[in-house]
Tab-separated table of C-alpha atoms in Angstrom:
chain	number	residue	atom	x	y	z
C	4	UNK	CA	126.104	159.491	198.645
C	5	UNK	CA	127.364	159.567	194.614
C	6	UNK	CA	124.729	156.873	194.469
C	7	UNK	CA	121.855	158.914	196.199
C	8	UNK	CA	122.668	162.259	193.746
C	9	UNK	CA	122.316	160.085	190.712
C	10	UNK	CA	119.207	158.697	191.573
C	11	UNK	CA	117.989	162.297	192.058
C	12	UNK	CA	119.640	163.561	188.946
C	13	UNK	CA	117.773	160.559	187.143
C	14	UNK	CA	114.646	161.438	188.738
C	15	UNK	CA	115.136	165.380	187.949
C	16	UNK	CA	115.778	164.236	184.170
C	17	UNK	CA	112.791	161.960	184.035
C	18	UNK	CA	110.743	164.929	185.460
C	19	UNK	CA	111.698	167.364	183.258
C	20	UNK	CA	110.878	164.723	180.340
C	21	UNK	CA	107.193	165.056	181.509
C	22	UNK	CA	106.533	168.243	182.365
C	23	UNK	CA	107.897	168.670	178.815
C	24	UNK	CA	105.083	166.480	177.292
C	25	UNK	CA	102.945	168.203	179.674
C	26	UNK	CA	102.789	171.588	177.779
C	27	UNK	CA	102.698	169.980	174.405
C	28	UNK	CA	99.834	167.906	175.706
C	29	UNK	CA	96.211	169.926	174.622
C	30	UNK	CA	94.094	167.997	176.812
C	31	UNK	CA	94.283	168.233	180.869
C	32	UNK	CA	92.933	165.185	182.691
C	33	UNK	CA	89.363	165.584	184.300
C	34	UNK	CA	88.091	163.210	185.957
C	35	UNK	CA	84.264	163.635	186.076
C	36	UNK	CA	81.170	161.804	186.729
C	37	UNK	CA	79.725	160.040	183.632
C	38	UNK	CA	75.923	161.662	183.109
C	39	UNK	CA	74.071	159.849	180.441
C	40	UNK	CA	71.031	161.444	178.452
C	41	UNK	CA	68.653	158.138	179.002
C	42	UNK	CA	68.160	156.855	175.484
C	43	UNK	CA	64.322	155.896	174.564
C	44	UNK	CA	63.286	152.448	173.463
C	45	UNK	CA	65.139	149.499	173.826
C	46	UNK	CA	64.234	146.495	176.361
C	47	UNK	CA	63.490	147.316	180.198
C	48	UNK	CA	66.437	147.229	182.404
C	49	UNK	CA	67.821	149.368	185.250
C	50	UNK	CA	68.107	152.969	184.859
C	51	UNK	CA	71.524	154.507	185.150
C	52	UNK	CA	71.731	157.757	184.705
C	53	UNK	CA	74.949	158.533	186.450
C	54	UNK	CA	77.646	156.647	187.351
C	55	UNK	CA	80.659	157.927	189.095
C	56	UNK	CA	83.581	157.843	186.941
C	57	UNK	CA	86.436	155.859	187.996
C	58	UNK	CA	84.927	155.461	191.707
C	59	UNK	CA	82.928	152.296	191.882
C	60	UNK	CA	83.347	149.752	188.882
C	61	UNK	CA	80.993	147.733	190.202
C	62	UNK	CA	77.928	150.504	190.557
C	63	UNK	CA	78.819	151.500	186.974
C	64	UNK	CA	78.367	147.278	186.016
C	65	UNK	CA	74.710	146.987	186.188
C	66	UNK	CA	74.131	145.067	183.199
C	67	UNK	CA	70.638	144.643	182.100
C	68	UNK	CA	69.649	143.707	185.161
C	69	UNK	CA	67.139	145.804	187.314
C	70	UNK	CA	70.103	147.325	189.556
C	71	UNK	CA	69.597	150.683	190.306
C	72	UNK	CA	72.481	153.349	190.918
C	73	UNK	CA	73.189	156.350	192.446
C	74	UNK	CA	70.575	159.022	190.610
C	75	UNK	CA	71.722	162.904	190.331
C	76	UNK	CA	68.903	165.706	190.870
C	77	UNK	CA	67.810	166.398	187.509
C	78	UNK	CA	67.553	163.188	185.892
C	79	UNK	CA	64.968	162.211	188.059
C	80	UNK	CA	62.194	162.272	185.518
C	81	UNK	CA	63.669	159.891	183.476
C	82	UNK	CA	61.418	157.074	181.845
C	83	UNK	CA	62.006	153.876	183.651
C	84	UNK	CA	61.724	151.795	180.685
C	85	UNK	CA	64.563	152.751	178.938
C	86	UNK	CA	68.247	151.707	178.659
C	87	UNK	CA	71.402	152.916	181.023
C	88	UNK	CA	74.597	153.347	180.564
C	89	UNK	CA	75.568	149.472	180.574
C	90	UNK	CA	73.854	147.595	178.307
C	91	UNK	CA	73.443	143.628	177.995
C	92	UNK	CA	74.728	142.129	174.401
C	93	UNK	CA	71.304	141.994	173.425
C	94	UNK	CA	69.798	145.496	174.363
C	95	UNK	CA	73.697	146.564	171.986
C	96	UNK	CA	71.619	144.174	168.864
C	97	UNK	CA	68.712	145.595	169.575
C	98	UNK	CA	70.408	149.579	169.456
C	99	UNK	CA	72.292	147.849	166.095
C	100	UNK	CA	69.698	146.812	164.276
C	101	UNK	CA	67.868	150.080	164.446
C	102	UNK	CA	70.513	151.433	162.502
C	103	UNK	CA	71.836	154.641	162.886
C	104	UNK	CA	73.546	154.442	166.011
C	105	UNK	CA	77.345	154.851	165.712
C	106	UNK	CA	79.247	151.712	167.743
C	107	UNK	CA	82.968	152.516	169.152
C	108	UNK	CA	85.879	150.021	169.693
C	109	UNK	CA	87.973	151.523	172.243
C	110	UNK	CA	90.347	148.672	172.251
C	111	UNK	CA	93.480	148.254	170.417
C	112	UNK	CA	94.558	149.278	166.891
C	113	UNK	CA	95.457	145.871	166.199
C	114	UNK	CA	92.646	143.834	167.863
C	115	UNK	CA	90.342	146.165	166.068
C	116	UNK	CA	92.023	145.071	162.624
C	117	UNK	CA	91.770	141.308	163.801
C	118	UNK	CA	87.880	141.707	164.227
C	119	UNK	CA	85.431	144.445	165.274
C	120	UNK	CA	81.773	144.759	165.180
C	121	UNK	CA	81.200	145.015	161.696
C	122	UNK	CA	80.527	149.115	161.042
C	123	UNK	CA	82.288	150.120	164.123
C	124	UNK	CA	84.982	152.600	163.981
C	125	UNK	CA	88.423	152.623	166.007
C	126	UNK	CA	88.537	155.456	168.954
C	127	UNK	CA	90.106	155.439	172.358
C	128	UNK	CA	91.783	158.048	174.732
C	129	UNK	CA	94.946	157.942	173.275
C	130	UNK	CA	93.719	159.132	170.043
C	131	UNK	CA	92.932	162.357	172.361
C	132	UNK	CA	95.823	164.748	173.852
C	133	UNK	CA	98.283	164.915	170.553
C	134	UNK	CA	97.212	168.155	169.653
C	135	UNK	CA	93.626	167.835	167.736
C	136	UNK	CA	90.067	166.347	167.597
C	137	UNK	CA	90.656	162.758	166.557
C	138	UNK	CA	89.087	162.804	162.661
C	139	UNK	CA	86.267	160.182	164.069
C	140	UNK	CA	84.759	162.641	166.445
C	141	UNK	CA	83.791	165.013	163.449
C	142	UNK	CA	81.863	162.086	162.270
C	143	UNK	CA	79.606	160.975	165.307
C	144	UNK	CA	76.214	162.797	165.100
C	145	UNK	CA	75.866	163.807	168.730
C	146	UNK	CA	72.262	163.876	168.708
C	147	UNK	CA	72.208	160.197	168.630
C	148	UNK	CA	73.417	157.645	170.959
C	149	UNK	CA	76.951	156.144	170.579
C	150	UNK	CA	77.412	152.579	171.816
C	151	UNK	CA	80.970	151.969	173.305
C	152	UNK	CA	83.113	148.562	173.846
C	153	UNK	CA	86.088	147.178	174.878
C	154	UNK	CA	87.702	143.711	175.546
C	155	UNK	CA	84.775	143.099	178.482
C	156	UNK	CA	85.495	141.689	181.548
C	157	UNK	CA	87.971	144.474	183.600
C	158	UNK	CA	88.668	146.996	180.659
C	159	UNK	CA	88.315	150.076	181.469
C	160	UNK	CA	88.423	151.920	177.688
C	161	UNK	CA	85.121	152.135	177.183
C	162	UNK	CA	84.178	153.902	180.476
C	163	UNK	CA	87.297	156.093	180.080
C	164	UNK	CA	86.781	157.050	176.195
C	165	UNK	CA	83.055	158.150	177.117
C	166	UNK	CA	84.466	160.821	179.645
C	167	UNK	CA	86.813	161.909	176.613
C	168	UNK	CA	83.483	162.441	174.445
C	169	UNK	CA	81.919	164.213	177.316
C	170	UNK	CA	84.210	167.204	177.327
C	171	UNK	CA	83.034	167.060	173.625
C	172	UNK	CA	79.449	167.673	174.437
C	173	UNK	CA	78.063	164.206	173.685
C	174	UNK	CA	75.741	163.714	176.034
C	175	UNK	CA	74.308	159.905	174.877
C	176	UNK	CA	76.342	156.967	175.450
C	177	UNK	CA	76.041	153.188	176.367
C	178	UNK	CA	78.634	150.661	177.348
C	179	UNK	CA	78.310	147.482	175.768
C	180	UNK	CA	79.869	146.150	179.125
C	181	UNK	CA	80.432	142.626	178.208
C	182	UNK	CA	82.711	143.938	175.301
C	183	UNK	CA	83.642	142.358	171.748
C	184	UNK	CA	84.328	138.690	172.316
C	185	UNK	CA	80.496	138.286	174.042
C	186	UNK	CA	79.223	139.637	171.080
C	187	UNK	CA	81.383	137.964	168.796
C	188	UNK	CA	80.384	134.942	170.435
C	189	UNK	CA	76.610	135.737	170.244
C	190	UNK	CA	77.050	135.475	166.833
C	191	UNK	CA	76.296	139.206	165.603
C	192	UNK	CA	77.773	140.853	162.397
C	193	UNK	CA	81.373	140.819	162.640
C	194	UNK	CA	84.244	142.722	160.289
C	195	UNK	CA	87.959	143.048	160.062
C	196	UNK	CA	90.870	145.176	158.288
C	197	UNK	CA	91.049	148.916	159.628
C	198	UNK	CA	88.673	151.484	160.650
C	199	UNK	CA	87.136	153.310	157.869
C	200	UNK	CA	88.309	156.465	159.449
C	201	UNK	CA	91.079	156.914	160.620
C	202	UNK	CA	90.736	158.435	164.494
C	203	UNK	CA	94.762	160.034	163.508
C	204	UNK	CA	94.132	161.240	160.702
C	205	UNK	CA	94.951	165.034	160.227
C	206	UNK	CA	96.388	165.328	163.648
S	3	UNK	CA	128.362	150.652	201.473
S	4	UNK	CA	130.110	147.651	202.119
S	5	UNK	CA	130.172	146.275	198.346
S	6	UNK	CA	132.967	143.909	197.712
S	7	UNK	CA	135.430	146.279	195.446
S	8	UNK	CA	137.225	143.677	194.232
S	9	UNK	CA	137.058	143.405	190.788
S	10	UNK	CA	137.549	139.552	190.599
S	11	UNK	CA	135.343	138.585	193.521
S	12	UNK	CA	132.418	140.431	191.772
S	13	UNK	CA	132.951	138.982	188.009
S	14	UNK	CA	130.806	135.871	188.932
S	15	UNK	CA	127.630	137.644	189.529
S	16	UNK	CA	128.675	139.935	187.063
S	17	UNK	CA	127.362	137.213	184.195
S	18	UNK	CA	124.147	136.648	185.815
S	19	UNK	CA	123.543	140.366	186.470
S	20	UNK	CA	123.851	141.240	182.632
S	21	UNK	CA	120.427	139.170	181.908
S	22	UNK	CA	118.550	140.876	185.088
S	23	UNK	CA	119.651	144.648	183.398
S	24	UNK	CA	118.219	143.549	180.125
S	25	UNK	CA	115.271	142.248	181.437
S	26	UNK	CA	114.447	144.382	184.199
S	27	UNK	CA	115.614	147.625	182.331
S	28	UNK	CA	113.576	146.117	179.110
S	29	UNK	CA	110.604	146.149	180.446
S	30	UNK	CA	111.224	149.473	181.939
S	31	UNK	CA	111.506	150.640	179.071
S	32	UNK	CA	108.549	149.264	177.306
S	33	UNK	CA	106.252	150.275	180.060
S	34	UNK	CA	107.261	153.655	179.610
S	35	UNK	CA	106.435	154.032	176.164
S	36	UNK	CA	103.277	152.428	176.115
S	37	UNK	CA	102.434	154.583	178.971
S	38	UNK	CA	103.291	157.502	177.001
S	39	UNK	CA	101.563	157.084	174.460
S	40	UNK	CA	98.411	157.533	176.091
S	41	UNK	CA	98.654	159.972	178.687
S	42	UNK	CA	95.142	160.171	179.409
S	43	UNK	CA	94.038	156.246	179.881
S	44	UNK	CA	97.348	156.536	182.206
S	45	UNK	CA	95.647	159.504	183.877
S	46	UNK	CA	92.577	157.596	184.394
S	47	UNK	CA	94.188	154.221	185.636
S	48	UNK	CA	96.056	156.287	188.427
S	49	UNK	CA	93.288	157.846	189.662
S	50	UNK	CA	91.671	154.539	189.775
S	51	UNK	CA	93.759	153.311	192.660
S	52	UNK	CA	92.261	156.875	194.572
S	53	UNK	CA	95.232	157.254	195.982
S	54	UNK	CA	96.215	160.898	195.256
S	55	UNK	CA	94.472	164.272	193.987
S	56	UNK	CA	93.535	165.130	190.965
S	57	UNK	CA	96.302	167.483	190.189
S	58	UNK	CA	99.170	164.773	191.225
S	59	UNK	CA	97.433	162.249	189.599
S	60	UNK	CA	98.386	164.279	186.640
S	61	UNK	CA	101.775	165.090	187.767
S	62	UNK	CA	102.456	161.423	188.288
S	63	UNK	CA	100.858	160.687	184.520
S	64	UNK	CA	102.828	162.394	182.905
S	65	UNK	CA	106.077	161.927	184.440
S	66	UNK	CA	106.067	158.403	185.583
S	67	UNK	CA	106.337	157.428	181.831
S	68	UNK	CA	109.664	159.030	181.204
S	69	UNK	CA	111.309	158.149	184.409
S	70	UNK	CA	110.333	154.682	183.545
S	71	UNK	CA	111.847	155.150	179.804
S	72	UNK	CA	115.099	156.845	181.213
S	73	UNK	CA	116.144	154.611	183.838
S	74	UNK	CA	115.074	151.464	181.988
S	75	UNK	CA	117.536	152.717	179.064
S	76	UNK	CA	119.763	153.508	181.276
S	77	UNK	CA	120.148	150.027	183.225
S	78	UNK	CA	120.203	148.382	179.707
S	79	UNK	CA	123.043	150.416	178.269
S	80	UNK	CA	124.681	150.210	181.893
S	81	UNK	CA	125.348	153.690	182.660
S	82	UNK	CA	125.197	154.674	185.990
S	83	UNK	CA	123.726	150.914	186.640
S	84	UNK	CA	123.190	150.746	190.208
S	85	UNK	CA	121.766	154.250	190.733
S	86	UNK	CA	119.308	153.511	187.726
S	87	UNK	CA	118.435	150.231	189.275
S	88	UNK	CA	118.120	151.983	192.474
S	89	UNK	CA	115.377	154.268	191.134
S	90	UNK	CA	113.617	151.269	189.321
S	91	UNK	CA	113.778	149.753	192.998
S	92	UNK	CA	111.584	152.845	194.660
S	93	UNK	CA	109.384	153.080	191.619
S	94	UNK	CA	108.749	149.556	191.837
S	95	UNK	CA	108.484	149.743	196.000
S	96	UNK	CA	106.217	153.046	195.487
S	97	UNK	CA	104.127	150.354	192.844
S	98	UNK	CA	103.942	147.735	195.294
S	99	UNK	CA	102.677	150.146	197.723
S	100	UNK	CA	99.626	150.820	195.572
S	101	UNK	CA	98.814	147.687	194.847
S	102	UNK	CA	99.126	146.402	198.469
S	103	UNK	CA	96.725	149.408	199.279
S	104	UNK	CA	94.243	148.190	196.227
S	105	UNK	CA	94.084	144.910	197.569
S	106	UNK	CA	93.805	145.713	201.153
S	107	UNK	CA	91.077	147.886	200.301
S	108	UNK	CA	89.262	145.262	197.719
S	109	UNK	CA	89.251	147.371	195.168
S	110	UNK	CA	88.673	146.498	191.438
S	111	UNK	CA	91.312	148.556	189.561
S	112	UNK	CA	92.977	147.898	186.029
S	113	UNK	CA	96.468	147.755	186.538
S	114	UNK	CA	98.063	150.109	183.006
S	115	UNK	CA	101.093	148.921	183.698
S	116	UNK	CA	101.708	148.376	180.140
S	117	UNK	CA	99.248	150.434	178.938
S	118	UNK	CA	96.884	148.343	177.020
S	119	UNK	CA	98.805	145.264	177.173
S	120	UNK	CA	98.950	143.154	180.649
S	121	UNK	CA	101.548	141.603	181.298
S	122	UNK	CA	102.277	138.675	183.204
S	123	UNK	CA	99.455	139.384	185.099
S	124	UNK	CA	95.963	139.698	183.141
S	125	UNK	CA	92.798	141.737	184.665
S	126	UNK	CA	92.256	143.177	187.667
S	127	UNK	CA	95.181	143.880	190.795
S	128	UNK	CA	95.580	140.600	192.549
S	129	UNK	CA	98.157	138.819	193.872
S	130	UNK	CA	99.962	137.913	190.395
S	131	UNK	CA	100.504	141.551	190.722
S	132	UNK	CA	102.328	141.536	193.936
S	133	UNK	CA	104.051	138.496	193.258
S	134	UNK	CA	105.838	140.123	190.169
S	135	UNK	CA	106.420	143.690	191.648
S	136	UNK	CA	108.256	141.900	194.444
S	137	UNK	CA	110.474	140.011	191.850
S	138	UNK	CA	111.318	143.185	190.073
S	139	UNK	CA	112.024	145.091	193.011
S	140	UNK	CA	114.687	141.706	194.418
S	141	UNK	CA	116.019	141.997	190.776
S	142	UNK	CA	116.499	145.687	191.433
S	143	UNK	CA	118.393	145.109	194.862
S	144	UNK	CA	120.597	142.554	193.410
S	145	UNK	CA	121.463	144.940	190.418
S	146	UNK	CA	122.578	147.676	193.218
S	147	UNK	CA	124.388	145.080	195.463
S	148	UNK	CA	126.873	143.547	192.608
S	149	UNK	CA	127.017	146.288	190.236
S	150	UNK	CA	126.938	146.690	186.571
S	151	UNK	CA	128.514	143.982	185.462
S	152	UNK	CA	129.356	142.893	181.939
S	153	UNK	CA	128.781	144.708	178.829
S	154	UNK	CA	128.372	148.366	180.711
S	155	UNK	CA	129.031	151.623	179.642
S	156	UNK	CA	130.233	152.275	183.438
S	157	UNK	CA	133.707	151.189	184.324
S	158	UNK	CA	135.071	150.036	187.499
S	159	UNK	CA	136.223	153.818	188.642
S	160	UNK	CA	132.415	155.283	188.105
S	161	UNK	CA	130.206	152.177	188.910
């Protein structure tokens, strides 16, 4: 019995701990369907203009390929030759070498300082919550596209940090699905050392 | 509970209890604070495994951290050992639940146990999973069957 009231005491304590954080925390958790402005040029591919956040993985993986996903009324009238929300390696070159397009690394403070694509900046969803904008937000241009990455393979930071930028009214992203060590391995600009802005900065 | 009270009888498996606390509470504790650190990508890796609504999924993210921190700390430092252990035991159980459920329904669902780092088990919920939650949960059970052993704040009259 001693033994039962502990473990609830421990539980009550544990509790209280969070819904502590909870009020200092300034962002609430939405979970929302990812809607995608659909970005002009760029090679063919499928179009994906929404993909449910969080629901199926594998309808939000389409690659480049010419898979076609769940479409919501509105965005019907979008061009077919233009890229979704996952893009292939080379559709993410493509993007980089027309310059101007901001890339994000959503992994890791310290795989970003091992090696990032060069003229990326550091931003994930726990740069979010503590109380202010992260400082890289200020800097993204929202009229343009941002390209997002993780680790590839079954990392789910990218997908997560572009609901995050939702609720800050961007409204054009793309997943480099395949993630920093397939473009690393491609043999596309590289960089290392920290992000030239600092996402905690100010907060 | 039929626990042998018998101070002597229990000091064998007292020495190989000591190592289980440190390691089981250890990475209690270090799941907790990675956790914690990032609320949100918590957030979003519960509601991955579609298992609750939204507003519990919230709940869960933001407590689950702490309880994780608390009872890990407290099975290291050995106060109130087999009560902490016994919550790490129905955390782990409630864990192994969800992952049983994730498999069972094929799902492809990033684990967050440690936050950003995985650990043993890299990618997606599979077996490795399972495999280790049951470990953690048998380390749990032996913790609450022999007691605090060595090296505990708790003493024989509060164990």
């Amino acid at each position: 019995m001693q033994l039962v009231n502990r473990m609830l005491l421990i539980v009550a304590v544990g509790f209280a701990l969070g819904v502590g954080q909870s009020m200092r925390h300034h962002y609430l958790f939405k979970d929302q369907p990812i809607r995608t402005e659909v970005a002009p040029g760029g090679g063919g591919g499928g179009v994906v203009v929404a993909a449910p956040a969080g629901v199926e993985p594998d309808v939000a993986r389409g690659g480049g390929g010419p898979g076609v996903v769940p479409v919501t009324p509105g965005a019907l009238a979008a061009p077919a030759a233009a890229l979704g929300l996952d893009i292939t390696i080379p559709q993410a070159f493509s993007l980089y070498q027309q310059g101007g397009i901001m890339f994000l690394d959503a992994r890791r403070k310290d795989e970003f300082e091992a090696g990032h694509v060069d003229g990326a900046l550091l931003l994930s969803t726990e740069h979010f919550g503590r109380g202010g904008v992260p400082a890289t937000v200020g800097v993204l241009d929202k009229t343009q596209p941002v390209v997002v990455y993780c680790g590839g393979g079954a990392c789910d930071a990218s997908k997560n940090l572009v609901i995050m930028l939702q609720n800050f009214g961007f409204t054009r992203f793309h997943i480099m699905t395949d993630g920093f060590p397939a473009w690393q391995q491609a043999g596309h600009p590289v960089a290392s050392g920290p992000s030239p802005i600092d996402p905690e900065e100010g907060m | 509970m039929a626990i042998a009270h018998d101070a002597a009888a229990k000091r064998p498996m007292g020495w190989l209890v000591f190592p289980l606390r440190l390691v089981l509470g250890g990475l209690f504790v270090f799941a907790g604070v990675m956790k914690v650190q990032d609320t949100q990508n918590f957030a979003f890796a519960i509601n991955g495994f579609k298992l609750m609504p939204q507003h519990l999924v919230v709940l869960a993210a933001f407590v689950l951290p702490w309880l994780e921190m608390v009872a890990g700390a407290m099975l290291v430092l050995g106060l109130w050992t087999r009560a902490s252990a016994g919550v790490i035991g129905l955390m782990t159980l409630g864990f192994l639940g969800g992952i049983i459920s994730v498999i069972v329904r094929g799902m492809d669902v990033k684990c967050s146990c440690f936050g950003k780092f995985e650990f043993p088990c890299a990618g997606a919920i599979g077996y490795c999973h399972l495999v280790r939650n049951t470990v953690m949960i048998a380390m749990a059970g032996a913790i609450v069957l022999w007691g605090p052993g060595p090296l505990a704040i708790d003493r024989e009259s509060t164990k």
